[in-house]
CSV table of C-alpha atoms in Angstrom, one decimal:
chain,number,residue,atom,x,y,z
A,1,MET,CA,71.6,210.0,156.6
A,2,ARG,CA,73.4,213.2,155.6
A,3,ARG,CA,76.7,211.3,155.5
A,4,LEU,CA,75.2,208.7,153.1
A,5,LEU,CA,73.7,211.4,150.9
A,6,ALA,CA,77.0,213.1,150.7
A,7,LEU,CA,78.9,209.9,149.8
A,8,SER,CA,76.2,209.2,147.1
A,9,LEU,CA,76.6,212.7,145.6
A,10,MET,CA,80.4,212.3,145.6
A,11,ALA,CA,80.2,208.9,143.8
A,12,PHE,CA,77.9,210.3,141.2
A,13,ALA,CA,80.2,213.3,140.6
A,14,LEU,CA,83.2,210.9,140.1
A,15,ILE,CA,81.2,208.8,137.6
A,16,VAL,CA,80.1,211.9,135.6
A,17,ASN,CA,83.6,213.3,135.6
A,18,ALA,CA,85.1,209.9,134.4
A,19,GLN,CA,82.6,209.8,131.5
A,20,GLU,CA,83.3,213.3,130.5
A,21,ASN,CA,87.1,212.7,130.4
A,22,LYS,CA,87.0,209.1,128.9
A,23,THR,CA,89.5,208.4,126.1
A,24,THR,CA,88.1,207.5,122.6
A,25,VAL,CA,90.1,204.9,120.7
A,26,GLU,CA,89.8,205.5,116.9
A,27,VAL,CA,90.1,202.2,114.9
A,28,PRO,CA,92.3,202.8,111.7
A,29,GLN,CA,90.4,202.6,108.4
A,30,TRP,CA,92.6,199.8,107.1
A,31,VAL,CA,91.5,197.7,110.1
A,32,LYS,CA,87.9,198.4,109.3
A,33,ASN,CA,88.5,197.3,105.7
A,34,ILE,CA,89.6,193.8,106.7
A,35,LYS,CA,87.2,191.1,105.6
A,36,PHE,CA,87.4,187.5,106.8
A,37,SER,CA,85.9,184.7,104.7
A,38,GLY,CA,86.5,181.2,103.6
A,39,TYR,CA,85.1,177.9,102.2
A,40,GLY,CA,85.1,174.2,102.6
A,41,MET,CA,84.7,171.3,100.1
A,42,ILE,CA,83.6,167.8,101.2
A,43,GLN,CA,84.0,165.1,98.5
A,44,TYR,CA,83.0,161.6,97.7
A,45,GLN,CA,84.7,159.8,94.8
A,46,ALA,CA,84.5,156.4,93.3
A,47,GLN,CA,86.0,154.8,90.2
A,48,ASP,CA,86.5,151.3,88.8
A,49,PRO,CA,89.6,150.9,86.7
A,50,GLU,CA,90.4,147.2,86.3
A,51,ASP,CA,92.0,145.7,89.5
A,52,ASN,CA,92.0,149.2,91.1
A,53,HIS,CA,88.5,150.0,92.3
A,54,THR,CA,88.3,152.8,94.9
A,55,ASN,CA,85.7,154.8,96.7
A,56,SER,CA,86.3,157.3,99.5
A,57,ILE,CA,85.0,160.3,101.4
A,58,ASN,CA,87.6,163.1,101.3
A,59,LEU,CA,88.0,166.5,102.8
A,60,ARG,CA,89.0,168.1,99.5
A,61,LEU,CA,89.8,171.6,100.6
A,62,ALA,CA,89.4,174.2,103.4
A,63,ARG,CA,90.5,177.8,103.0
A,64,PHE,CA,90.6,180.8,105.3
A,65,ILE,CA,91.0,184.2,103.8
A,66,LEU,CA,91.7,187.7,104.9
A,67,ASP,CA,91.2,190.5,102.4
A,68,GLY,CA,91.9,194.2,103.0
A,69,LYS,CA,92.7,197.6,101.6
A,70,ILE,CA,95.2,200.2,102.6
A,71,GLY,CA,94.8,203.4,100.6
A,72,ASP,CA,95.2,202.4,96.9
A,73,PHE,CA,96.6,199.0,97.8
A,74,ASP,CA,94.5,195.8,98.0
A,75,TRP,CA,95.9,192.8,99.9
A,76,ARG,CA,95.1,189.2,100.5
A,77,ALA,CA,96.4,186.4,102.8
A,78,GLN,CA,94.9,182.9,102.3
A,79,ILE,CA,95.7,179.7,104.2
A,80,GLN,CA,94.7,176.2,102.8
A,81,GLY,CA,94.2,172.9,104.5
A,82,THR,CA,93.9,169.8,102.2
A,83,ASN,CA,94.5,166.1,102.1
A,84,VAL,CA,96.8,166.7,99.1
A,85,LYS,CA,99.2,163.9,100.3
A,86,GLY,CA,96.3,161.5,100.9
A,87,PRO,CA,94.1,160.5,103.8
A,88,GLY,CA,95.7,160.9,107.2
A,89,GLU,CA,98.4,163.2,105.8
A,90,PRO,CA,96.8,166.7,105.7
A,91,THR,CA,98.8,169.7,104.5
A,92,VAL,CA,98.3,173.2,105.8
A,93,GLN,CA,100.1,175.9,103.8
A,94,LEU,CA,100.0,179.5,102.8
A,95,VAL,CA,98.7,179.8,99.3
A,96,ASP,CA,98.2,183.5,98.7
A,97,LEU,CA,100.0,186.5,100.2
A,98,TYR,CA,100.1,189.5,98.0
A,99,THR,CA,99.4,193.2,97.6
A,100,GLU,CA,98.2,195.1,94.5
A,101,TRP,CA,98.4,198.7,93.7
A,102,ALA,CA,94.9,199.1,92.2
A,103,LYS,CA,94.4,202.9,91.7
A,104,TYR,CA,93.9,202.7,88.0
A,105,LYS,CA,92.0,200.1,86.0
A,106,GLU,CA,94.5,200.5,83.1
A,107,PHE,CA,97.6,199.7,85.1
A,108,LYS,CA,97.8,197.6,88.3
A,109,ILE,CA,100.9,196.1,90.0
A,110,LYS,CA,100.7,193.0,92.1
A,111,ALA,CA,103.6,191.5,94.2
A,112,GLY,CA,103.8,188.4,96.3
A,113,GLN,CA,102.4,184.9,95.9
A,114,PHE,CA,99.3,184.6,93.7
A,115,LYS,CA,97.8,182.9,90.6
A,116,ARG,CA,100.0,182.7,87.5
A,117,ALA,CA,98.8,184.7,84.5
A,118,PHE,CA,98.1,181.6,82.5
A,119,THR,CA,94.7,180.4,81.1
A,120,PHE,CA,91.2,181.4,81.9
A,121,GLU,CA,90.5,178.4,84.1
A,122,ASN,CA,93.5,178.7,86.4
A,123,PRO,CA,92.3,181.8,88.4
A,124,THR,CA,88.7,180.5,88.6
A,125,HIS,CA,87.4,179.9,92.1
A,126,PRO,CA,87.4,176.1,92.9
A,127,ILE,CA,83.6,176.3,93.8
A,128,THR,CA,82.6,178.6,90.9
A,129,GLN,CA,84.5,176.4,88.5
A,130,GLY,CA,81.7,173.9,88.9
A,131,TRP,CA,83.5,170.6,88.5
A,132,TYR,CA,85.2,168.0,90.7
A,133,SER,CA,88.5,169.5,89.7
A,134,TYR,CA,90.1,171.7,87.1
A,135,ALA,CA,90.6,170.1,83.8
A,136,ASN,CA,93.5,167.5,83.6
A,137,VAL,CA,95.5,169.7,81.2
A,138,ILE,CA,95.2,172.7,83.6
A,139,ASN,CA,96.4,170.6,86.5
A,140,ALA,CA,99.3,169.3,84.5
A,141,LEU,CA,100.4,172.5,82.7
A,142,SER,CA,99.4,175.4,85.0
A,143,GLY,CA,101.3,174.6,88.2
A,144,PHE,CA,98.9,172.4,90.2
A,145,GLY,CA,100.5,168.9,90.2
A,146,ASP,CA,102.7,170.1,87.3
A,147,ARG,CA,104.2,167.9,84.6
A,148,THR,CA,107.7,169.1,85.7
A,149,GLY,CA,107.3,167.5,89.1
A,150,GLU,CA,106.6,170.8,90.8
A,151,LYS,CA,104.7,170.3,94.0
A,152,SER,CA,101.0,171.1,93.9
A,153,SER,CA,100.8,174.9,94.0
A,154,GLY,CA,97.2,175.6,93.0
A,155,GLY,CA,98.4,177.4,89.9
A,156,ARG,CA,100.4,179.9,91.9
A,157,ASP,CA,104.0,181.2,92.1
A,158,ILE,CA,105.9,184.0,93.8
A,159,GLY,CA,106.6,187.1,91.6
A,160,LEU,CA,105.5,190.4,90.2
A,161,GLN,CA,102.7,191.1,87.8
A,162,VAL,CA,101.3,194.1,85.9
A,163,GLN,CA,97.8,194.0,84.4
A,164,GLY,CA,95.1,196.3,83.2
A,165,ASP,CA,91.9,196.8,81.2
A,166,LEU,CA,91.9,199.2,78.3
A,167,PHE,CA,89.6,200.9,75.8
A,168,PRO,CA,86.2,201.4,77.5
A,169,ASN,CA,83.3,201.6,75.1
A,170,ALA,CA,80.4,204.0,75.3
A,171,ALA,CA,78.8,201.9,78.1
A,172,GLY,CA,82.1,201.9,80.1
A,173,ARG,CA,82.8,198.2,79.4
A,174,ARG,CA,86.5,197.7,78.7
A,175,LEU,CA,87.4,195.8,75.5
A,176,LEU,CA,91.0,194.6,76.1
A,177,HIS,CA,92.8,193.0,79.0
A,178,TYR,CA,96.6,192.4,79.3
A,179,GLN,CA,98.7,190.8,82.0
A,180,VAL,CA,102.4,190.0,82.3
A,181,GLY,CA,104.2,188.4,85.2
A,182,VAL,CA,107.7,187.5,86.3
A,183,TYR,CA,108.0,184.5,88.7
A,184,ASN,CA,110.5,182.3,90.4
A,185,GLY,CA,109.2,179.3,88.5
A,186,GLU,CA,109.3,176.9,91.5
A,187,GLY,CA,105.7,177.1,92.8
A,188,ILE,CA,104.4,178.3,96.2
A,189,ASN,CA,106.5,179.0,99.2
A,190,SER,CA,109.8,178.3,97.3
A,191,LYS,CA,112.8,180.4,96.4
A,192,ASP,CA,114.2,180.3,92.9
A,193,ALA,CA,116.4,177.3,92.6
A,194,ASP,CA,118.1,178.1,89.4
A,195,ASN,CA,118.2,182.0,89.4
A,196,ARG,CA,116.2,182.1,86.1
A,197,LYS,CA,112.8,183.6,86.1
A,198,ASP,CA,109.6,182.5,84.4
A,199,VAL,CA,107.8,185.1,82.2
A,200,ILE,CA,104.1,184.6,81.6
A,201,GLY,CA,101.7,186.8,79.7
A,202,GLY,CA,98.2,186.9,78.5
A,203,LEU,CA,96.1,189.1,76.3
A,204,TRP,CA,92.3,188.9,75.6
A,205,VAL,CA,89.6,190.9,73.9
A,206,MET,CA,86.0,191.2,75.1
A,207,PRO,CA,84.0,192.2,72.0
A,208,ILE,CA,80.6,191.7,73.6
A,209,ALA,CA,79.4,191.4,77.2
A,210,GLY,CA,80.3,188.0,78.6
A,211,VAL,CA,82.7,187.0,75.9
A,212,ARG,CA,86.5,186.6,76.2
A,213,ILE,CA,88.9,185.4,73.5
A,214,GLY,CA,92.5,185.2,74.4
A,215,ALA,CA,96.0,183.8,74.2
A,216,PHE,CA,98.8,183.1,76.7
A,217,GLY,CA,102.5,182.4,76.6
A,218,TRP,CA,104.9,181.1,79.2
A,219,THR,CA,108.7,180.7,79.0
A,220,GLY,CA,111.0,179.7,81.8
A,221,SER,CA,112.7,176.9,83.5
A,222,ARG,CA,112.8,174.7,86.6
A,223,ALA,CA,116.0,173.6,88.2
A,224,ALA,CA,115.1,169.9,88.2
A,225,VAL,CA,114.2,169.5,84.5
A,226,GLY,CA,115.4,172.5,82.6
A,227,GLU,CA,113.5,174.8,80.1
A,228,LYS,CA,109.8,174.9,79.6
A,229,ASN,CA,107.8,176.8,77.0
A,230,ARG,CA,104.0,176.8,76.9
A,231,TYR,CA,101.1,178.5,75.2
A,232,ALA,CA,97.3,178.4,75.5
A,233,ILE,CA,94.4,179.5,73.3
A,234,SER,CA,91.2,180.3,75.2
A,235,ALA,CA,87.6,181.3,74.6
A,236,GLU,CA,84.7,181.8,77.1
A,237,TYR,CA,81.1,183.0,77.4
A,238,ASP,CA,80.0,183.7,80.9
A,239,LYS,CA,76.7,185.6,81.5
A,240,ASN,CA,73.4,185.2,83.3
A,241,GLU,CA,74.4,181.8,84.8
A,242,TYR,CA,75.4,180.4,81.3
A,243,THR,CA,79.1,179.4,81.2
A,244,PHE,CA,80.8,178.0,78.2
A,245,ARG,CA,84.6,177.7,78.0
A,246,ALA,CA,87.2,175.9,75.8
A,247,GLU,CA,91.0,176.0,76.0
A,248,TYR,CA,93.9,174.3,74.3
A,249,LEU,CA,97.4,174.1,76.0
A,250,HIS,CA,100.7,173.0,74.6
A,251,SER,CA,104.0,172.4,76.5
A,252,GLN,CA,107.5,171.9,75.3
A,253,GLY,CA,110.2,170.9,77.8
A,254,MET,CA,111.1,167.7,79.6
A,255,GLY,CA,109.0,166.6,82.5
A,256,ALA,CA,109.8,164.8,85.7
A,257,ASP,CA,109.3,161.5,83.8
A,258,THR,CA,111.8,161.8,81.0
A,259,SER,CA,110.5,158.7,79.2
A,260,LEU,CA,107.5,160.8,78.1
A,261,GLY,CA,109.6,163.1,75.9
A,262,ASP,CA,109.6,166.8,75.8
A,263,LYS,CA,106.1,167.6,74.6
A,264,ALA,CA,102.6,167.4,76.0
A,265,ASP,CA,99.2,169.0,75.2
A,266,GLY,CA,95.5,168.9,76.0
A,267,TRP,CA,92.2,170.6,75.7
A,268,TYR,CA,88.8,170.8,77.2
A,269,ALA,CA,85.4,172.3,76.5
A,270,PHE,CA,82.4,172.5,78.8
A,271,GLY,CA,79.0,174.1,79.2
A,272,ILE,CA,77.1,174.9,82.4
A,273,VAL,CA,73.5,176.1,82.0
A,274,PRO,CA,70.6,176.9,84.4
A,275,VAL,CA,67.7,174.5,84.6
A,276,ILE,CA,66.1,176.4,87.4
A,277,LYS,CA,67.6,179.9,87.7
A,278,SER,CA,69.8,180.3,90.8
A,279,LYS,CA,68.8,176.8,91.9
A,280,LEU,CA,69.8,174.0,89.6
A,281,HIS,CA,72.4,173.9,86.8
A,282,ALA,CA,73.2,171.1,84.3
A,283,LYS,CA,76.7,170.6,83.0
A,284,ALA,CA,78.7,168.6,80.5
A,285,ARG,CA,82.5,168.6,79.8
A,286,TYR,CA,84.8,166.9,77.3
A,287,GLN,CA,88.5,166.9,78.1
A,288,THR,CA,91.7,165.2,76.9
A,289,TYR,CA,95.3,165.4,78.2
A,290,ARG,CA,98.2,163.8,76.3
A,291,LYS,CA,101.1,163.6,78.7
A,292,ALA,CA,103.5,162.7,75.8
A,293,LYS,CA,101.6,164.5,72.9
A,294,GLU,CA,100.7,161.2,71.3
A,295,TRP,CA,97.4,159.3,71.4
A,296,GLY,CA,98.9,156.3,73.2
A,297,SER,CA,99.4,158.5,76.3
A,298,ALA,CA,95.9,160.2,76.1
A,299,LYS,CA,93.4,160.3,79.0
A,300,THR,CA,90.0,161.4,77.8
A,301,MET,CA,86.9,162.1,80.0
A,302,TYR,CA,83.3,162.5,79.0
A,303,GLU,CA,81.5,164.1,81.9
A,304,ALA,CA,77.9,165.1,82.8
A,305,GLY,CA,76.3,166.3,86.0
A,306,LEU,CA,74.1,168.7,88.1
A,307,ASN,CA,74.9,171.4,90.6
A,308,TYR,CA,72.1,172.2,93.1
A,309,PHE,CA,72.1,175.4,95.2
A,310,PHE,CA,70.4,175.1,98.6
A,311,THR,CA,71.4,178.8,99.2
A,312,PRO,CA,73.9,181.0,97.3
A,313,LYS,CA,76.6,179.8,99.7
A,314,LEU,CA,75.7,176.1,100.0
A,315,GLN,CA,75.7,173.8,97.0
A,316,LEU,CA,75.7,170.1,96.1
A,317,ASN,CA,77.6,169.0,92.9
A,318,ALA,CA,77.3,165.6,91.3
A,319,GLU,CA,78.9,164.2,88.1
A,320,TYR,CA,79.5,161.0,86.3
A,321,ALA,CA,82.4,160.5,83.8
A,322,ARG,CA,83.3,157.8,81.3
A,323,VAL,CA,87.1,157.6,81.2
A,324,ASN,CA,89.3,156.4,78.4
A,325,ASP,CA,92.9,156.1,79.6
A,326,ARG,CA,95.2,154.8,76.9
A,327,SER,CA,98.0,154.1,79.4
A,328,LEU,CA,96.0,151.3,81.0
A,329,ALA,CA,95.6,147.8,79.6
A,330,ASN,CA,91.8,148.1,79.9
A,331,HIS,CA,91.3,151.7,78.7
A,332,ASP,CA,87.7,152.4,79.9
A,333,TYR,CA,86.2,152.8,83.3
A,334,ASN,CA,83.6,154.8,85.3
A,335,PHE,CA,84.1,157.7,87.6
A,336,VAL,CA,81.7,159.4,90.0
A,337,ASP,CA,82.1,162.5,92.2
A,338,VAL,CA,79.8,164.1,94.7
A,339,GLU,CA,80.7,167.3,96.6
A,340,LEU,CA,79.1,169.4,99.3
A,341,ASP,CA,80.6,172.9,99.1
A,342,PHE,CA,80.0,175.9,101.4
A,343,ARG,CA,81.2,179.4,101.9
A,344,PHE,CA,81.2,181.7,104.9
């Protein structure tokens, strides 16, 4: 009995001693700052151009995101999975990888792969944007499925950008934003093929809360097609769940299809308004893209729909469009899109 008691006391002493001398591992603050998030978009689409009716359920997009902070530097890494090549041919690729020195609101420096500094719509989140897709002119002239034949790059490129917000008013709201970037000009995950860089800049004023009025310029080249020069004029009101935006884009420079000439342009205007606050939004959009800057090449869409929010991170979007495509023998047809979008 005494032997058992002695062994028990010895074991207890060893446990206490181990606890008193245990090593504490301190997790670095930059690790604590890492945030994982993402989203998915499930899509049904149907359209009925003459002799080319289609309808399909599609996995439009899935993204997985890591955001973090190290001192005065913010960083992001984002991976995307999409059926960009079509059903059965999914593509997984790195879409964002950048860091930004963000100590001062007046002057920030970003380096890596990120959104080009062109148009208000390009950097908008695909879900927040509210439609089945970005406007056709944005897709064609902002580096998505670009007119130059550049692969779908989600409006991104590799480069260096400076930006900032200036002139705070009495309430602290800043009145002027500027941004200038230098990029390879080839899209994501691609080295510069012609050793000539694209330069893109934007400037906008914010005279009252929710309002932005701006202009953008882009000059550069792409190895396969030569020089490109573009500009955009933009206006937006976004406050209290009311969003109105309009933009005009113009491009000069040959595209991948040389038969279309060296000019293209397009515009869009839309409004999204709350019917039931934080629950149901109604929307309407008018857009035209002229791939040869003449009406015979114009594709125009008249769109209307609803966005319903089950929760702030789960929504159902539906829209109908009447399409007029001048490049088709029978110009007019119908288009329907329904999407279930979620975030985590």
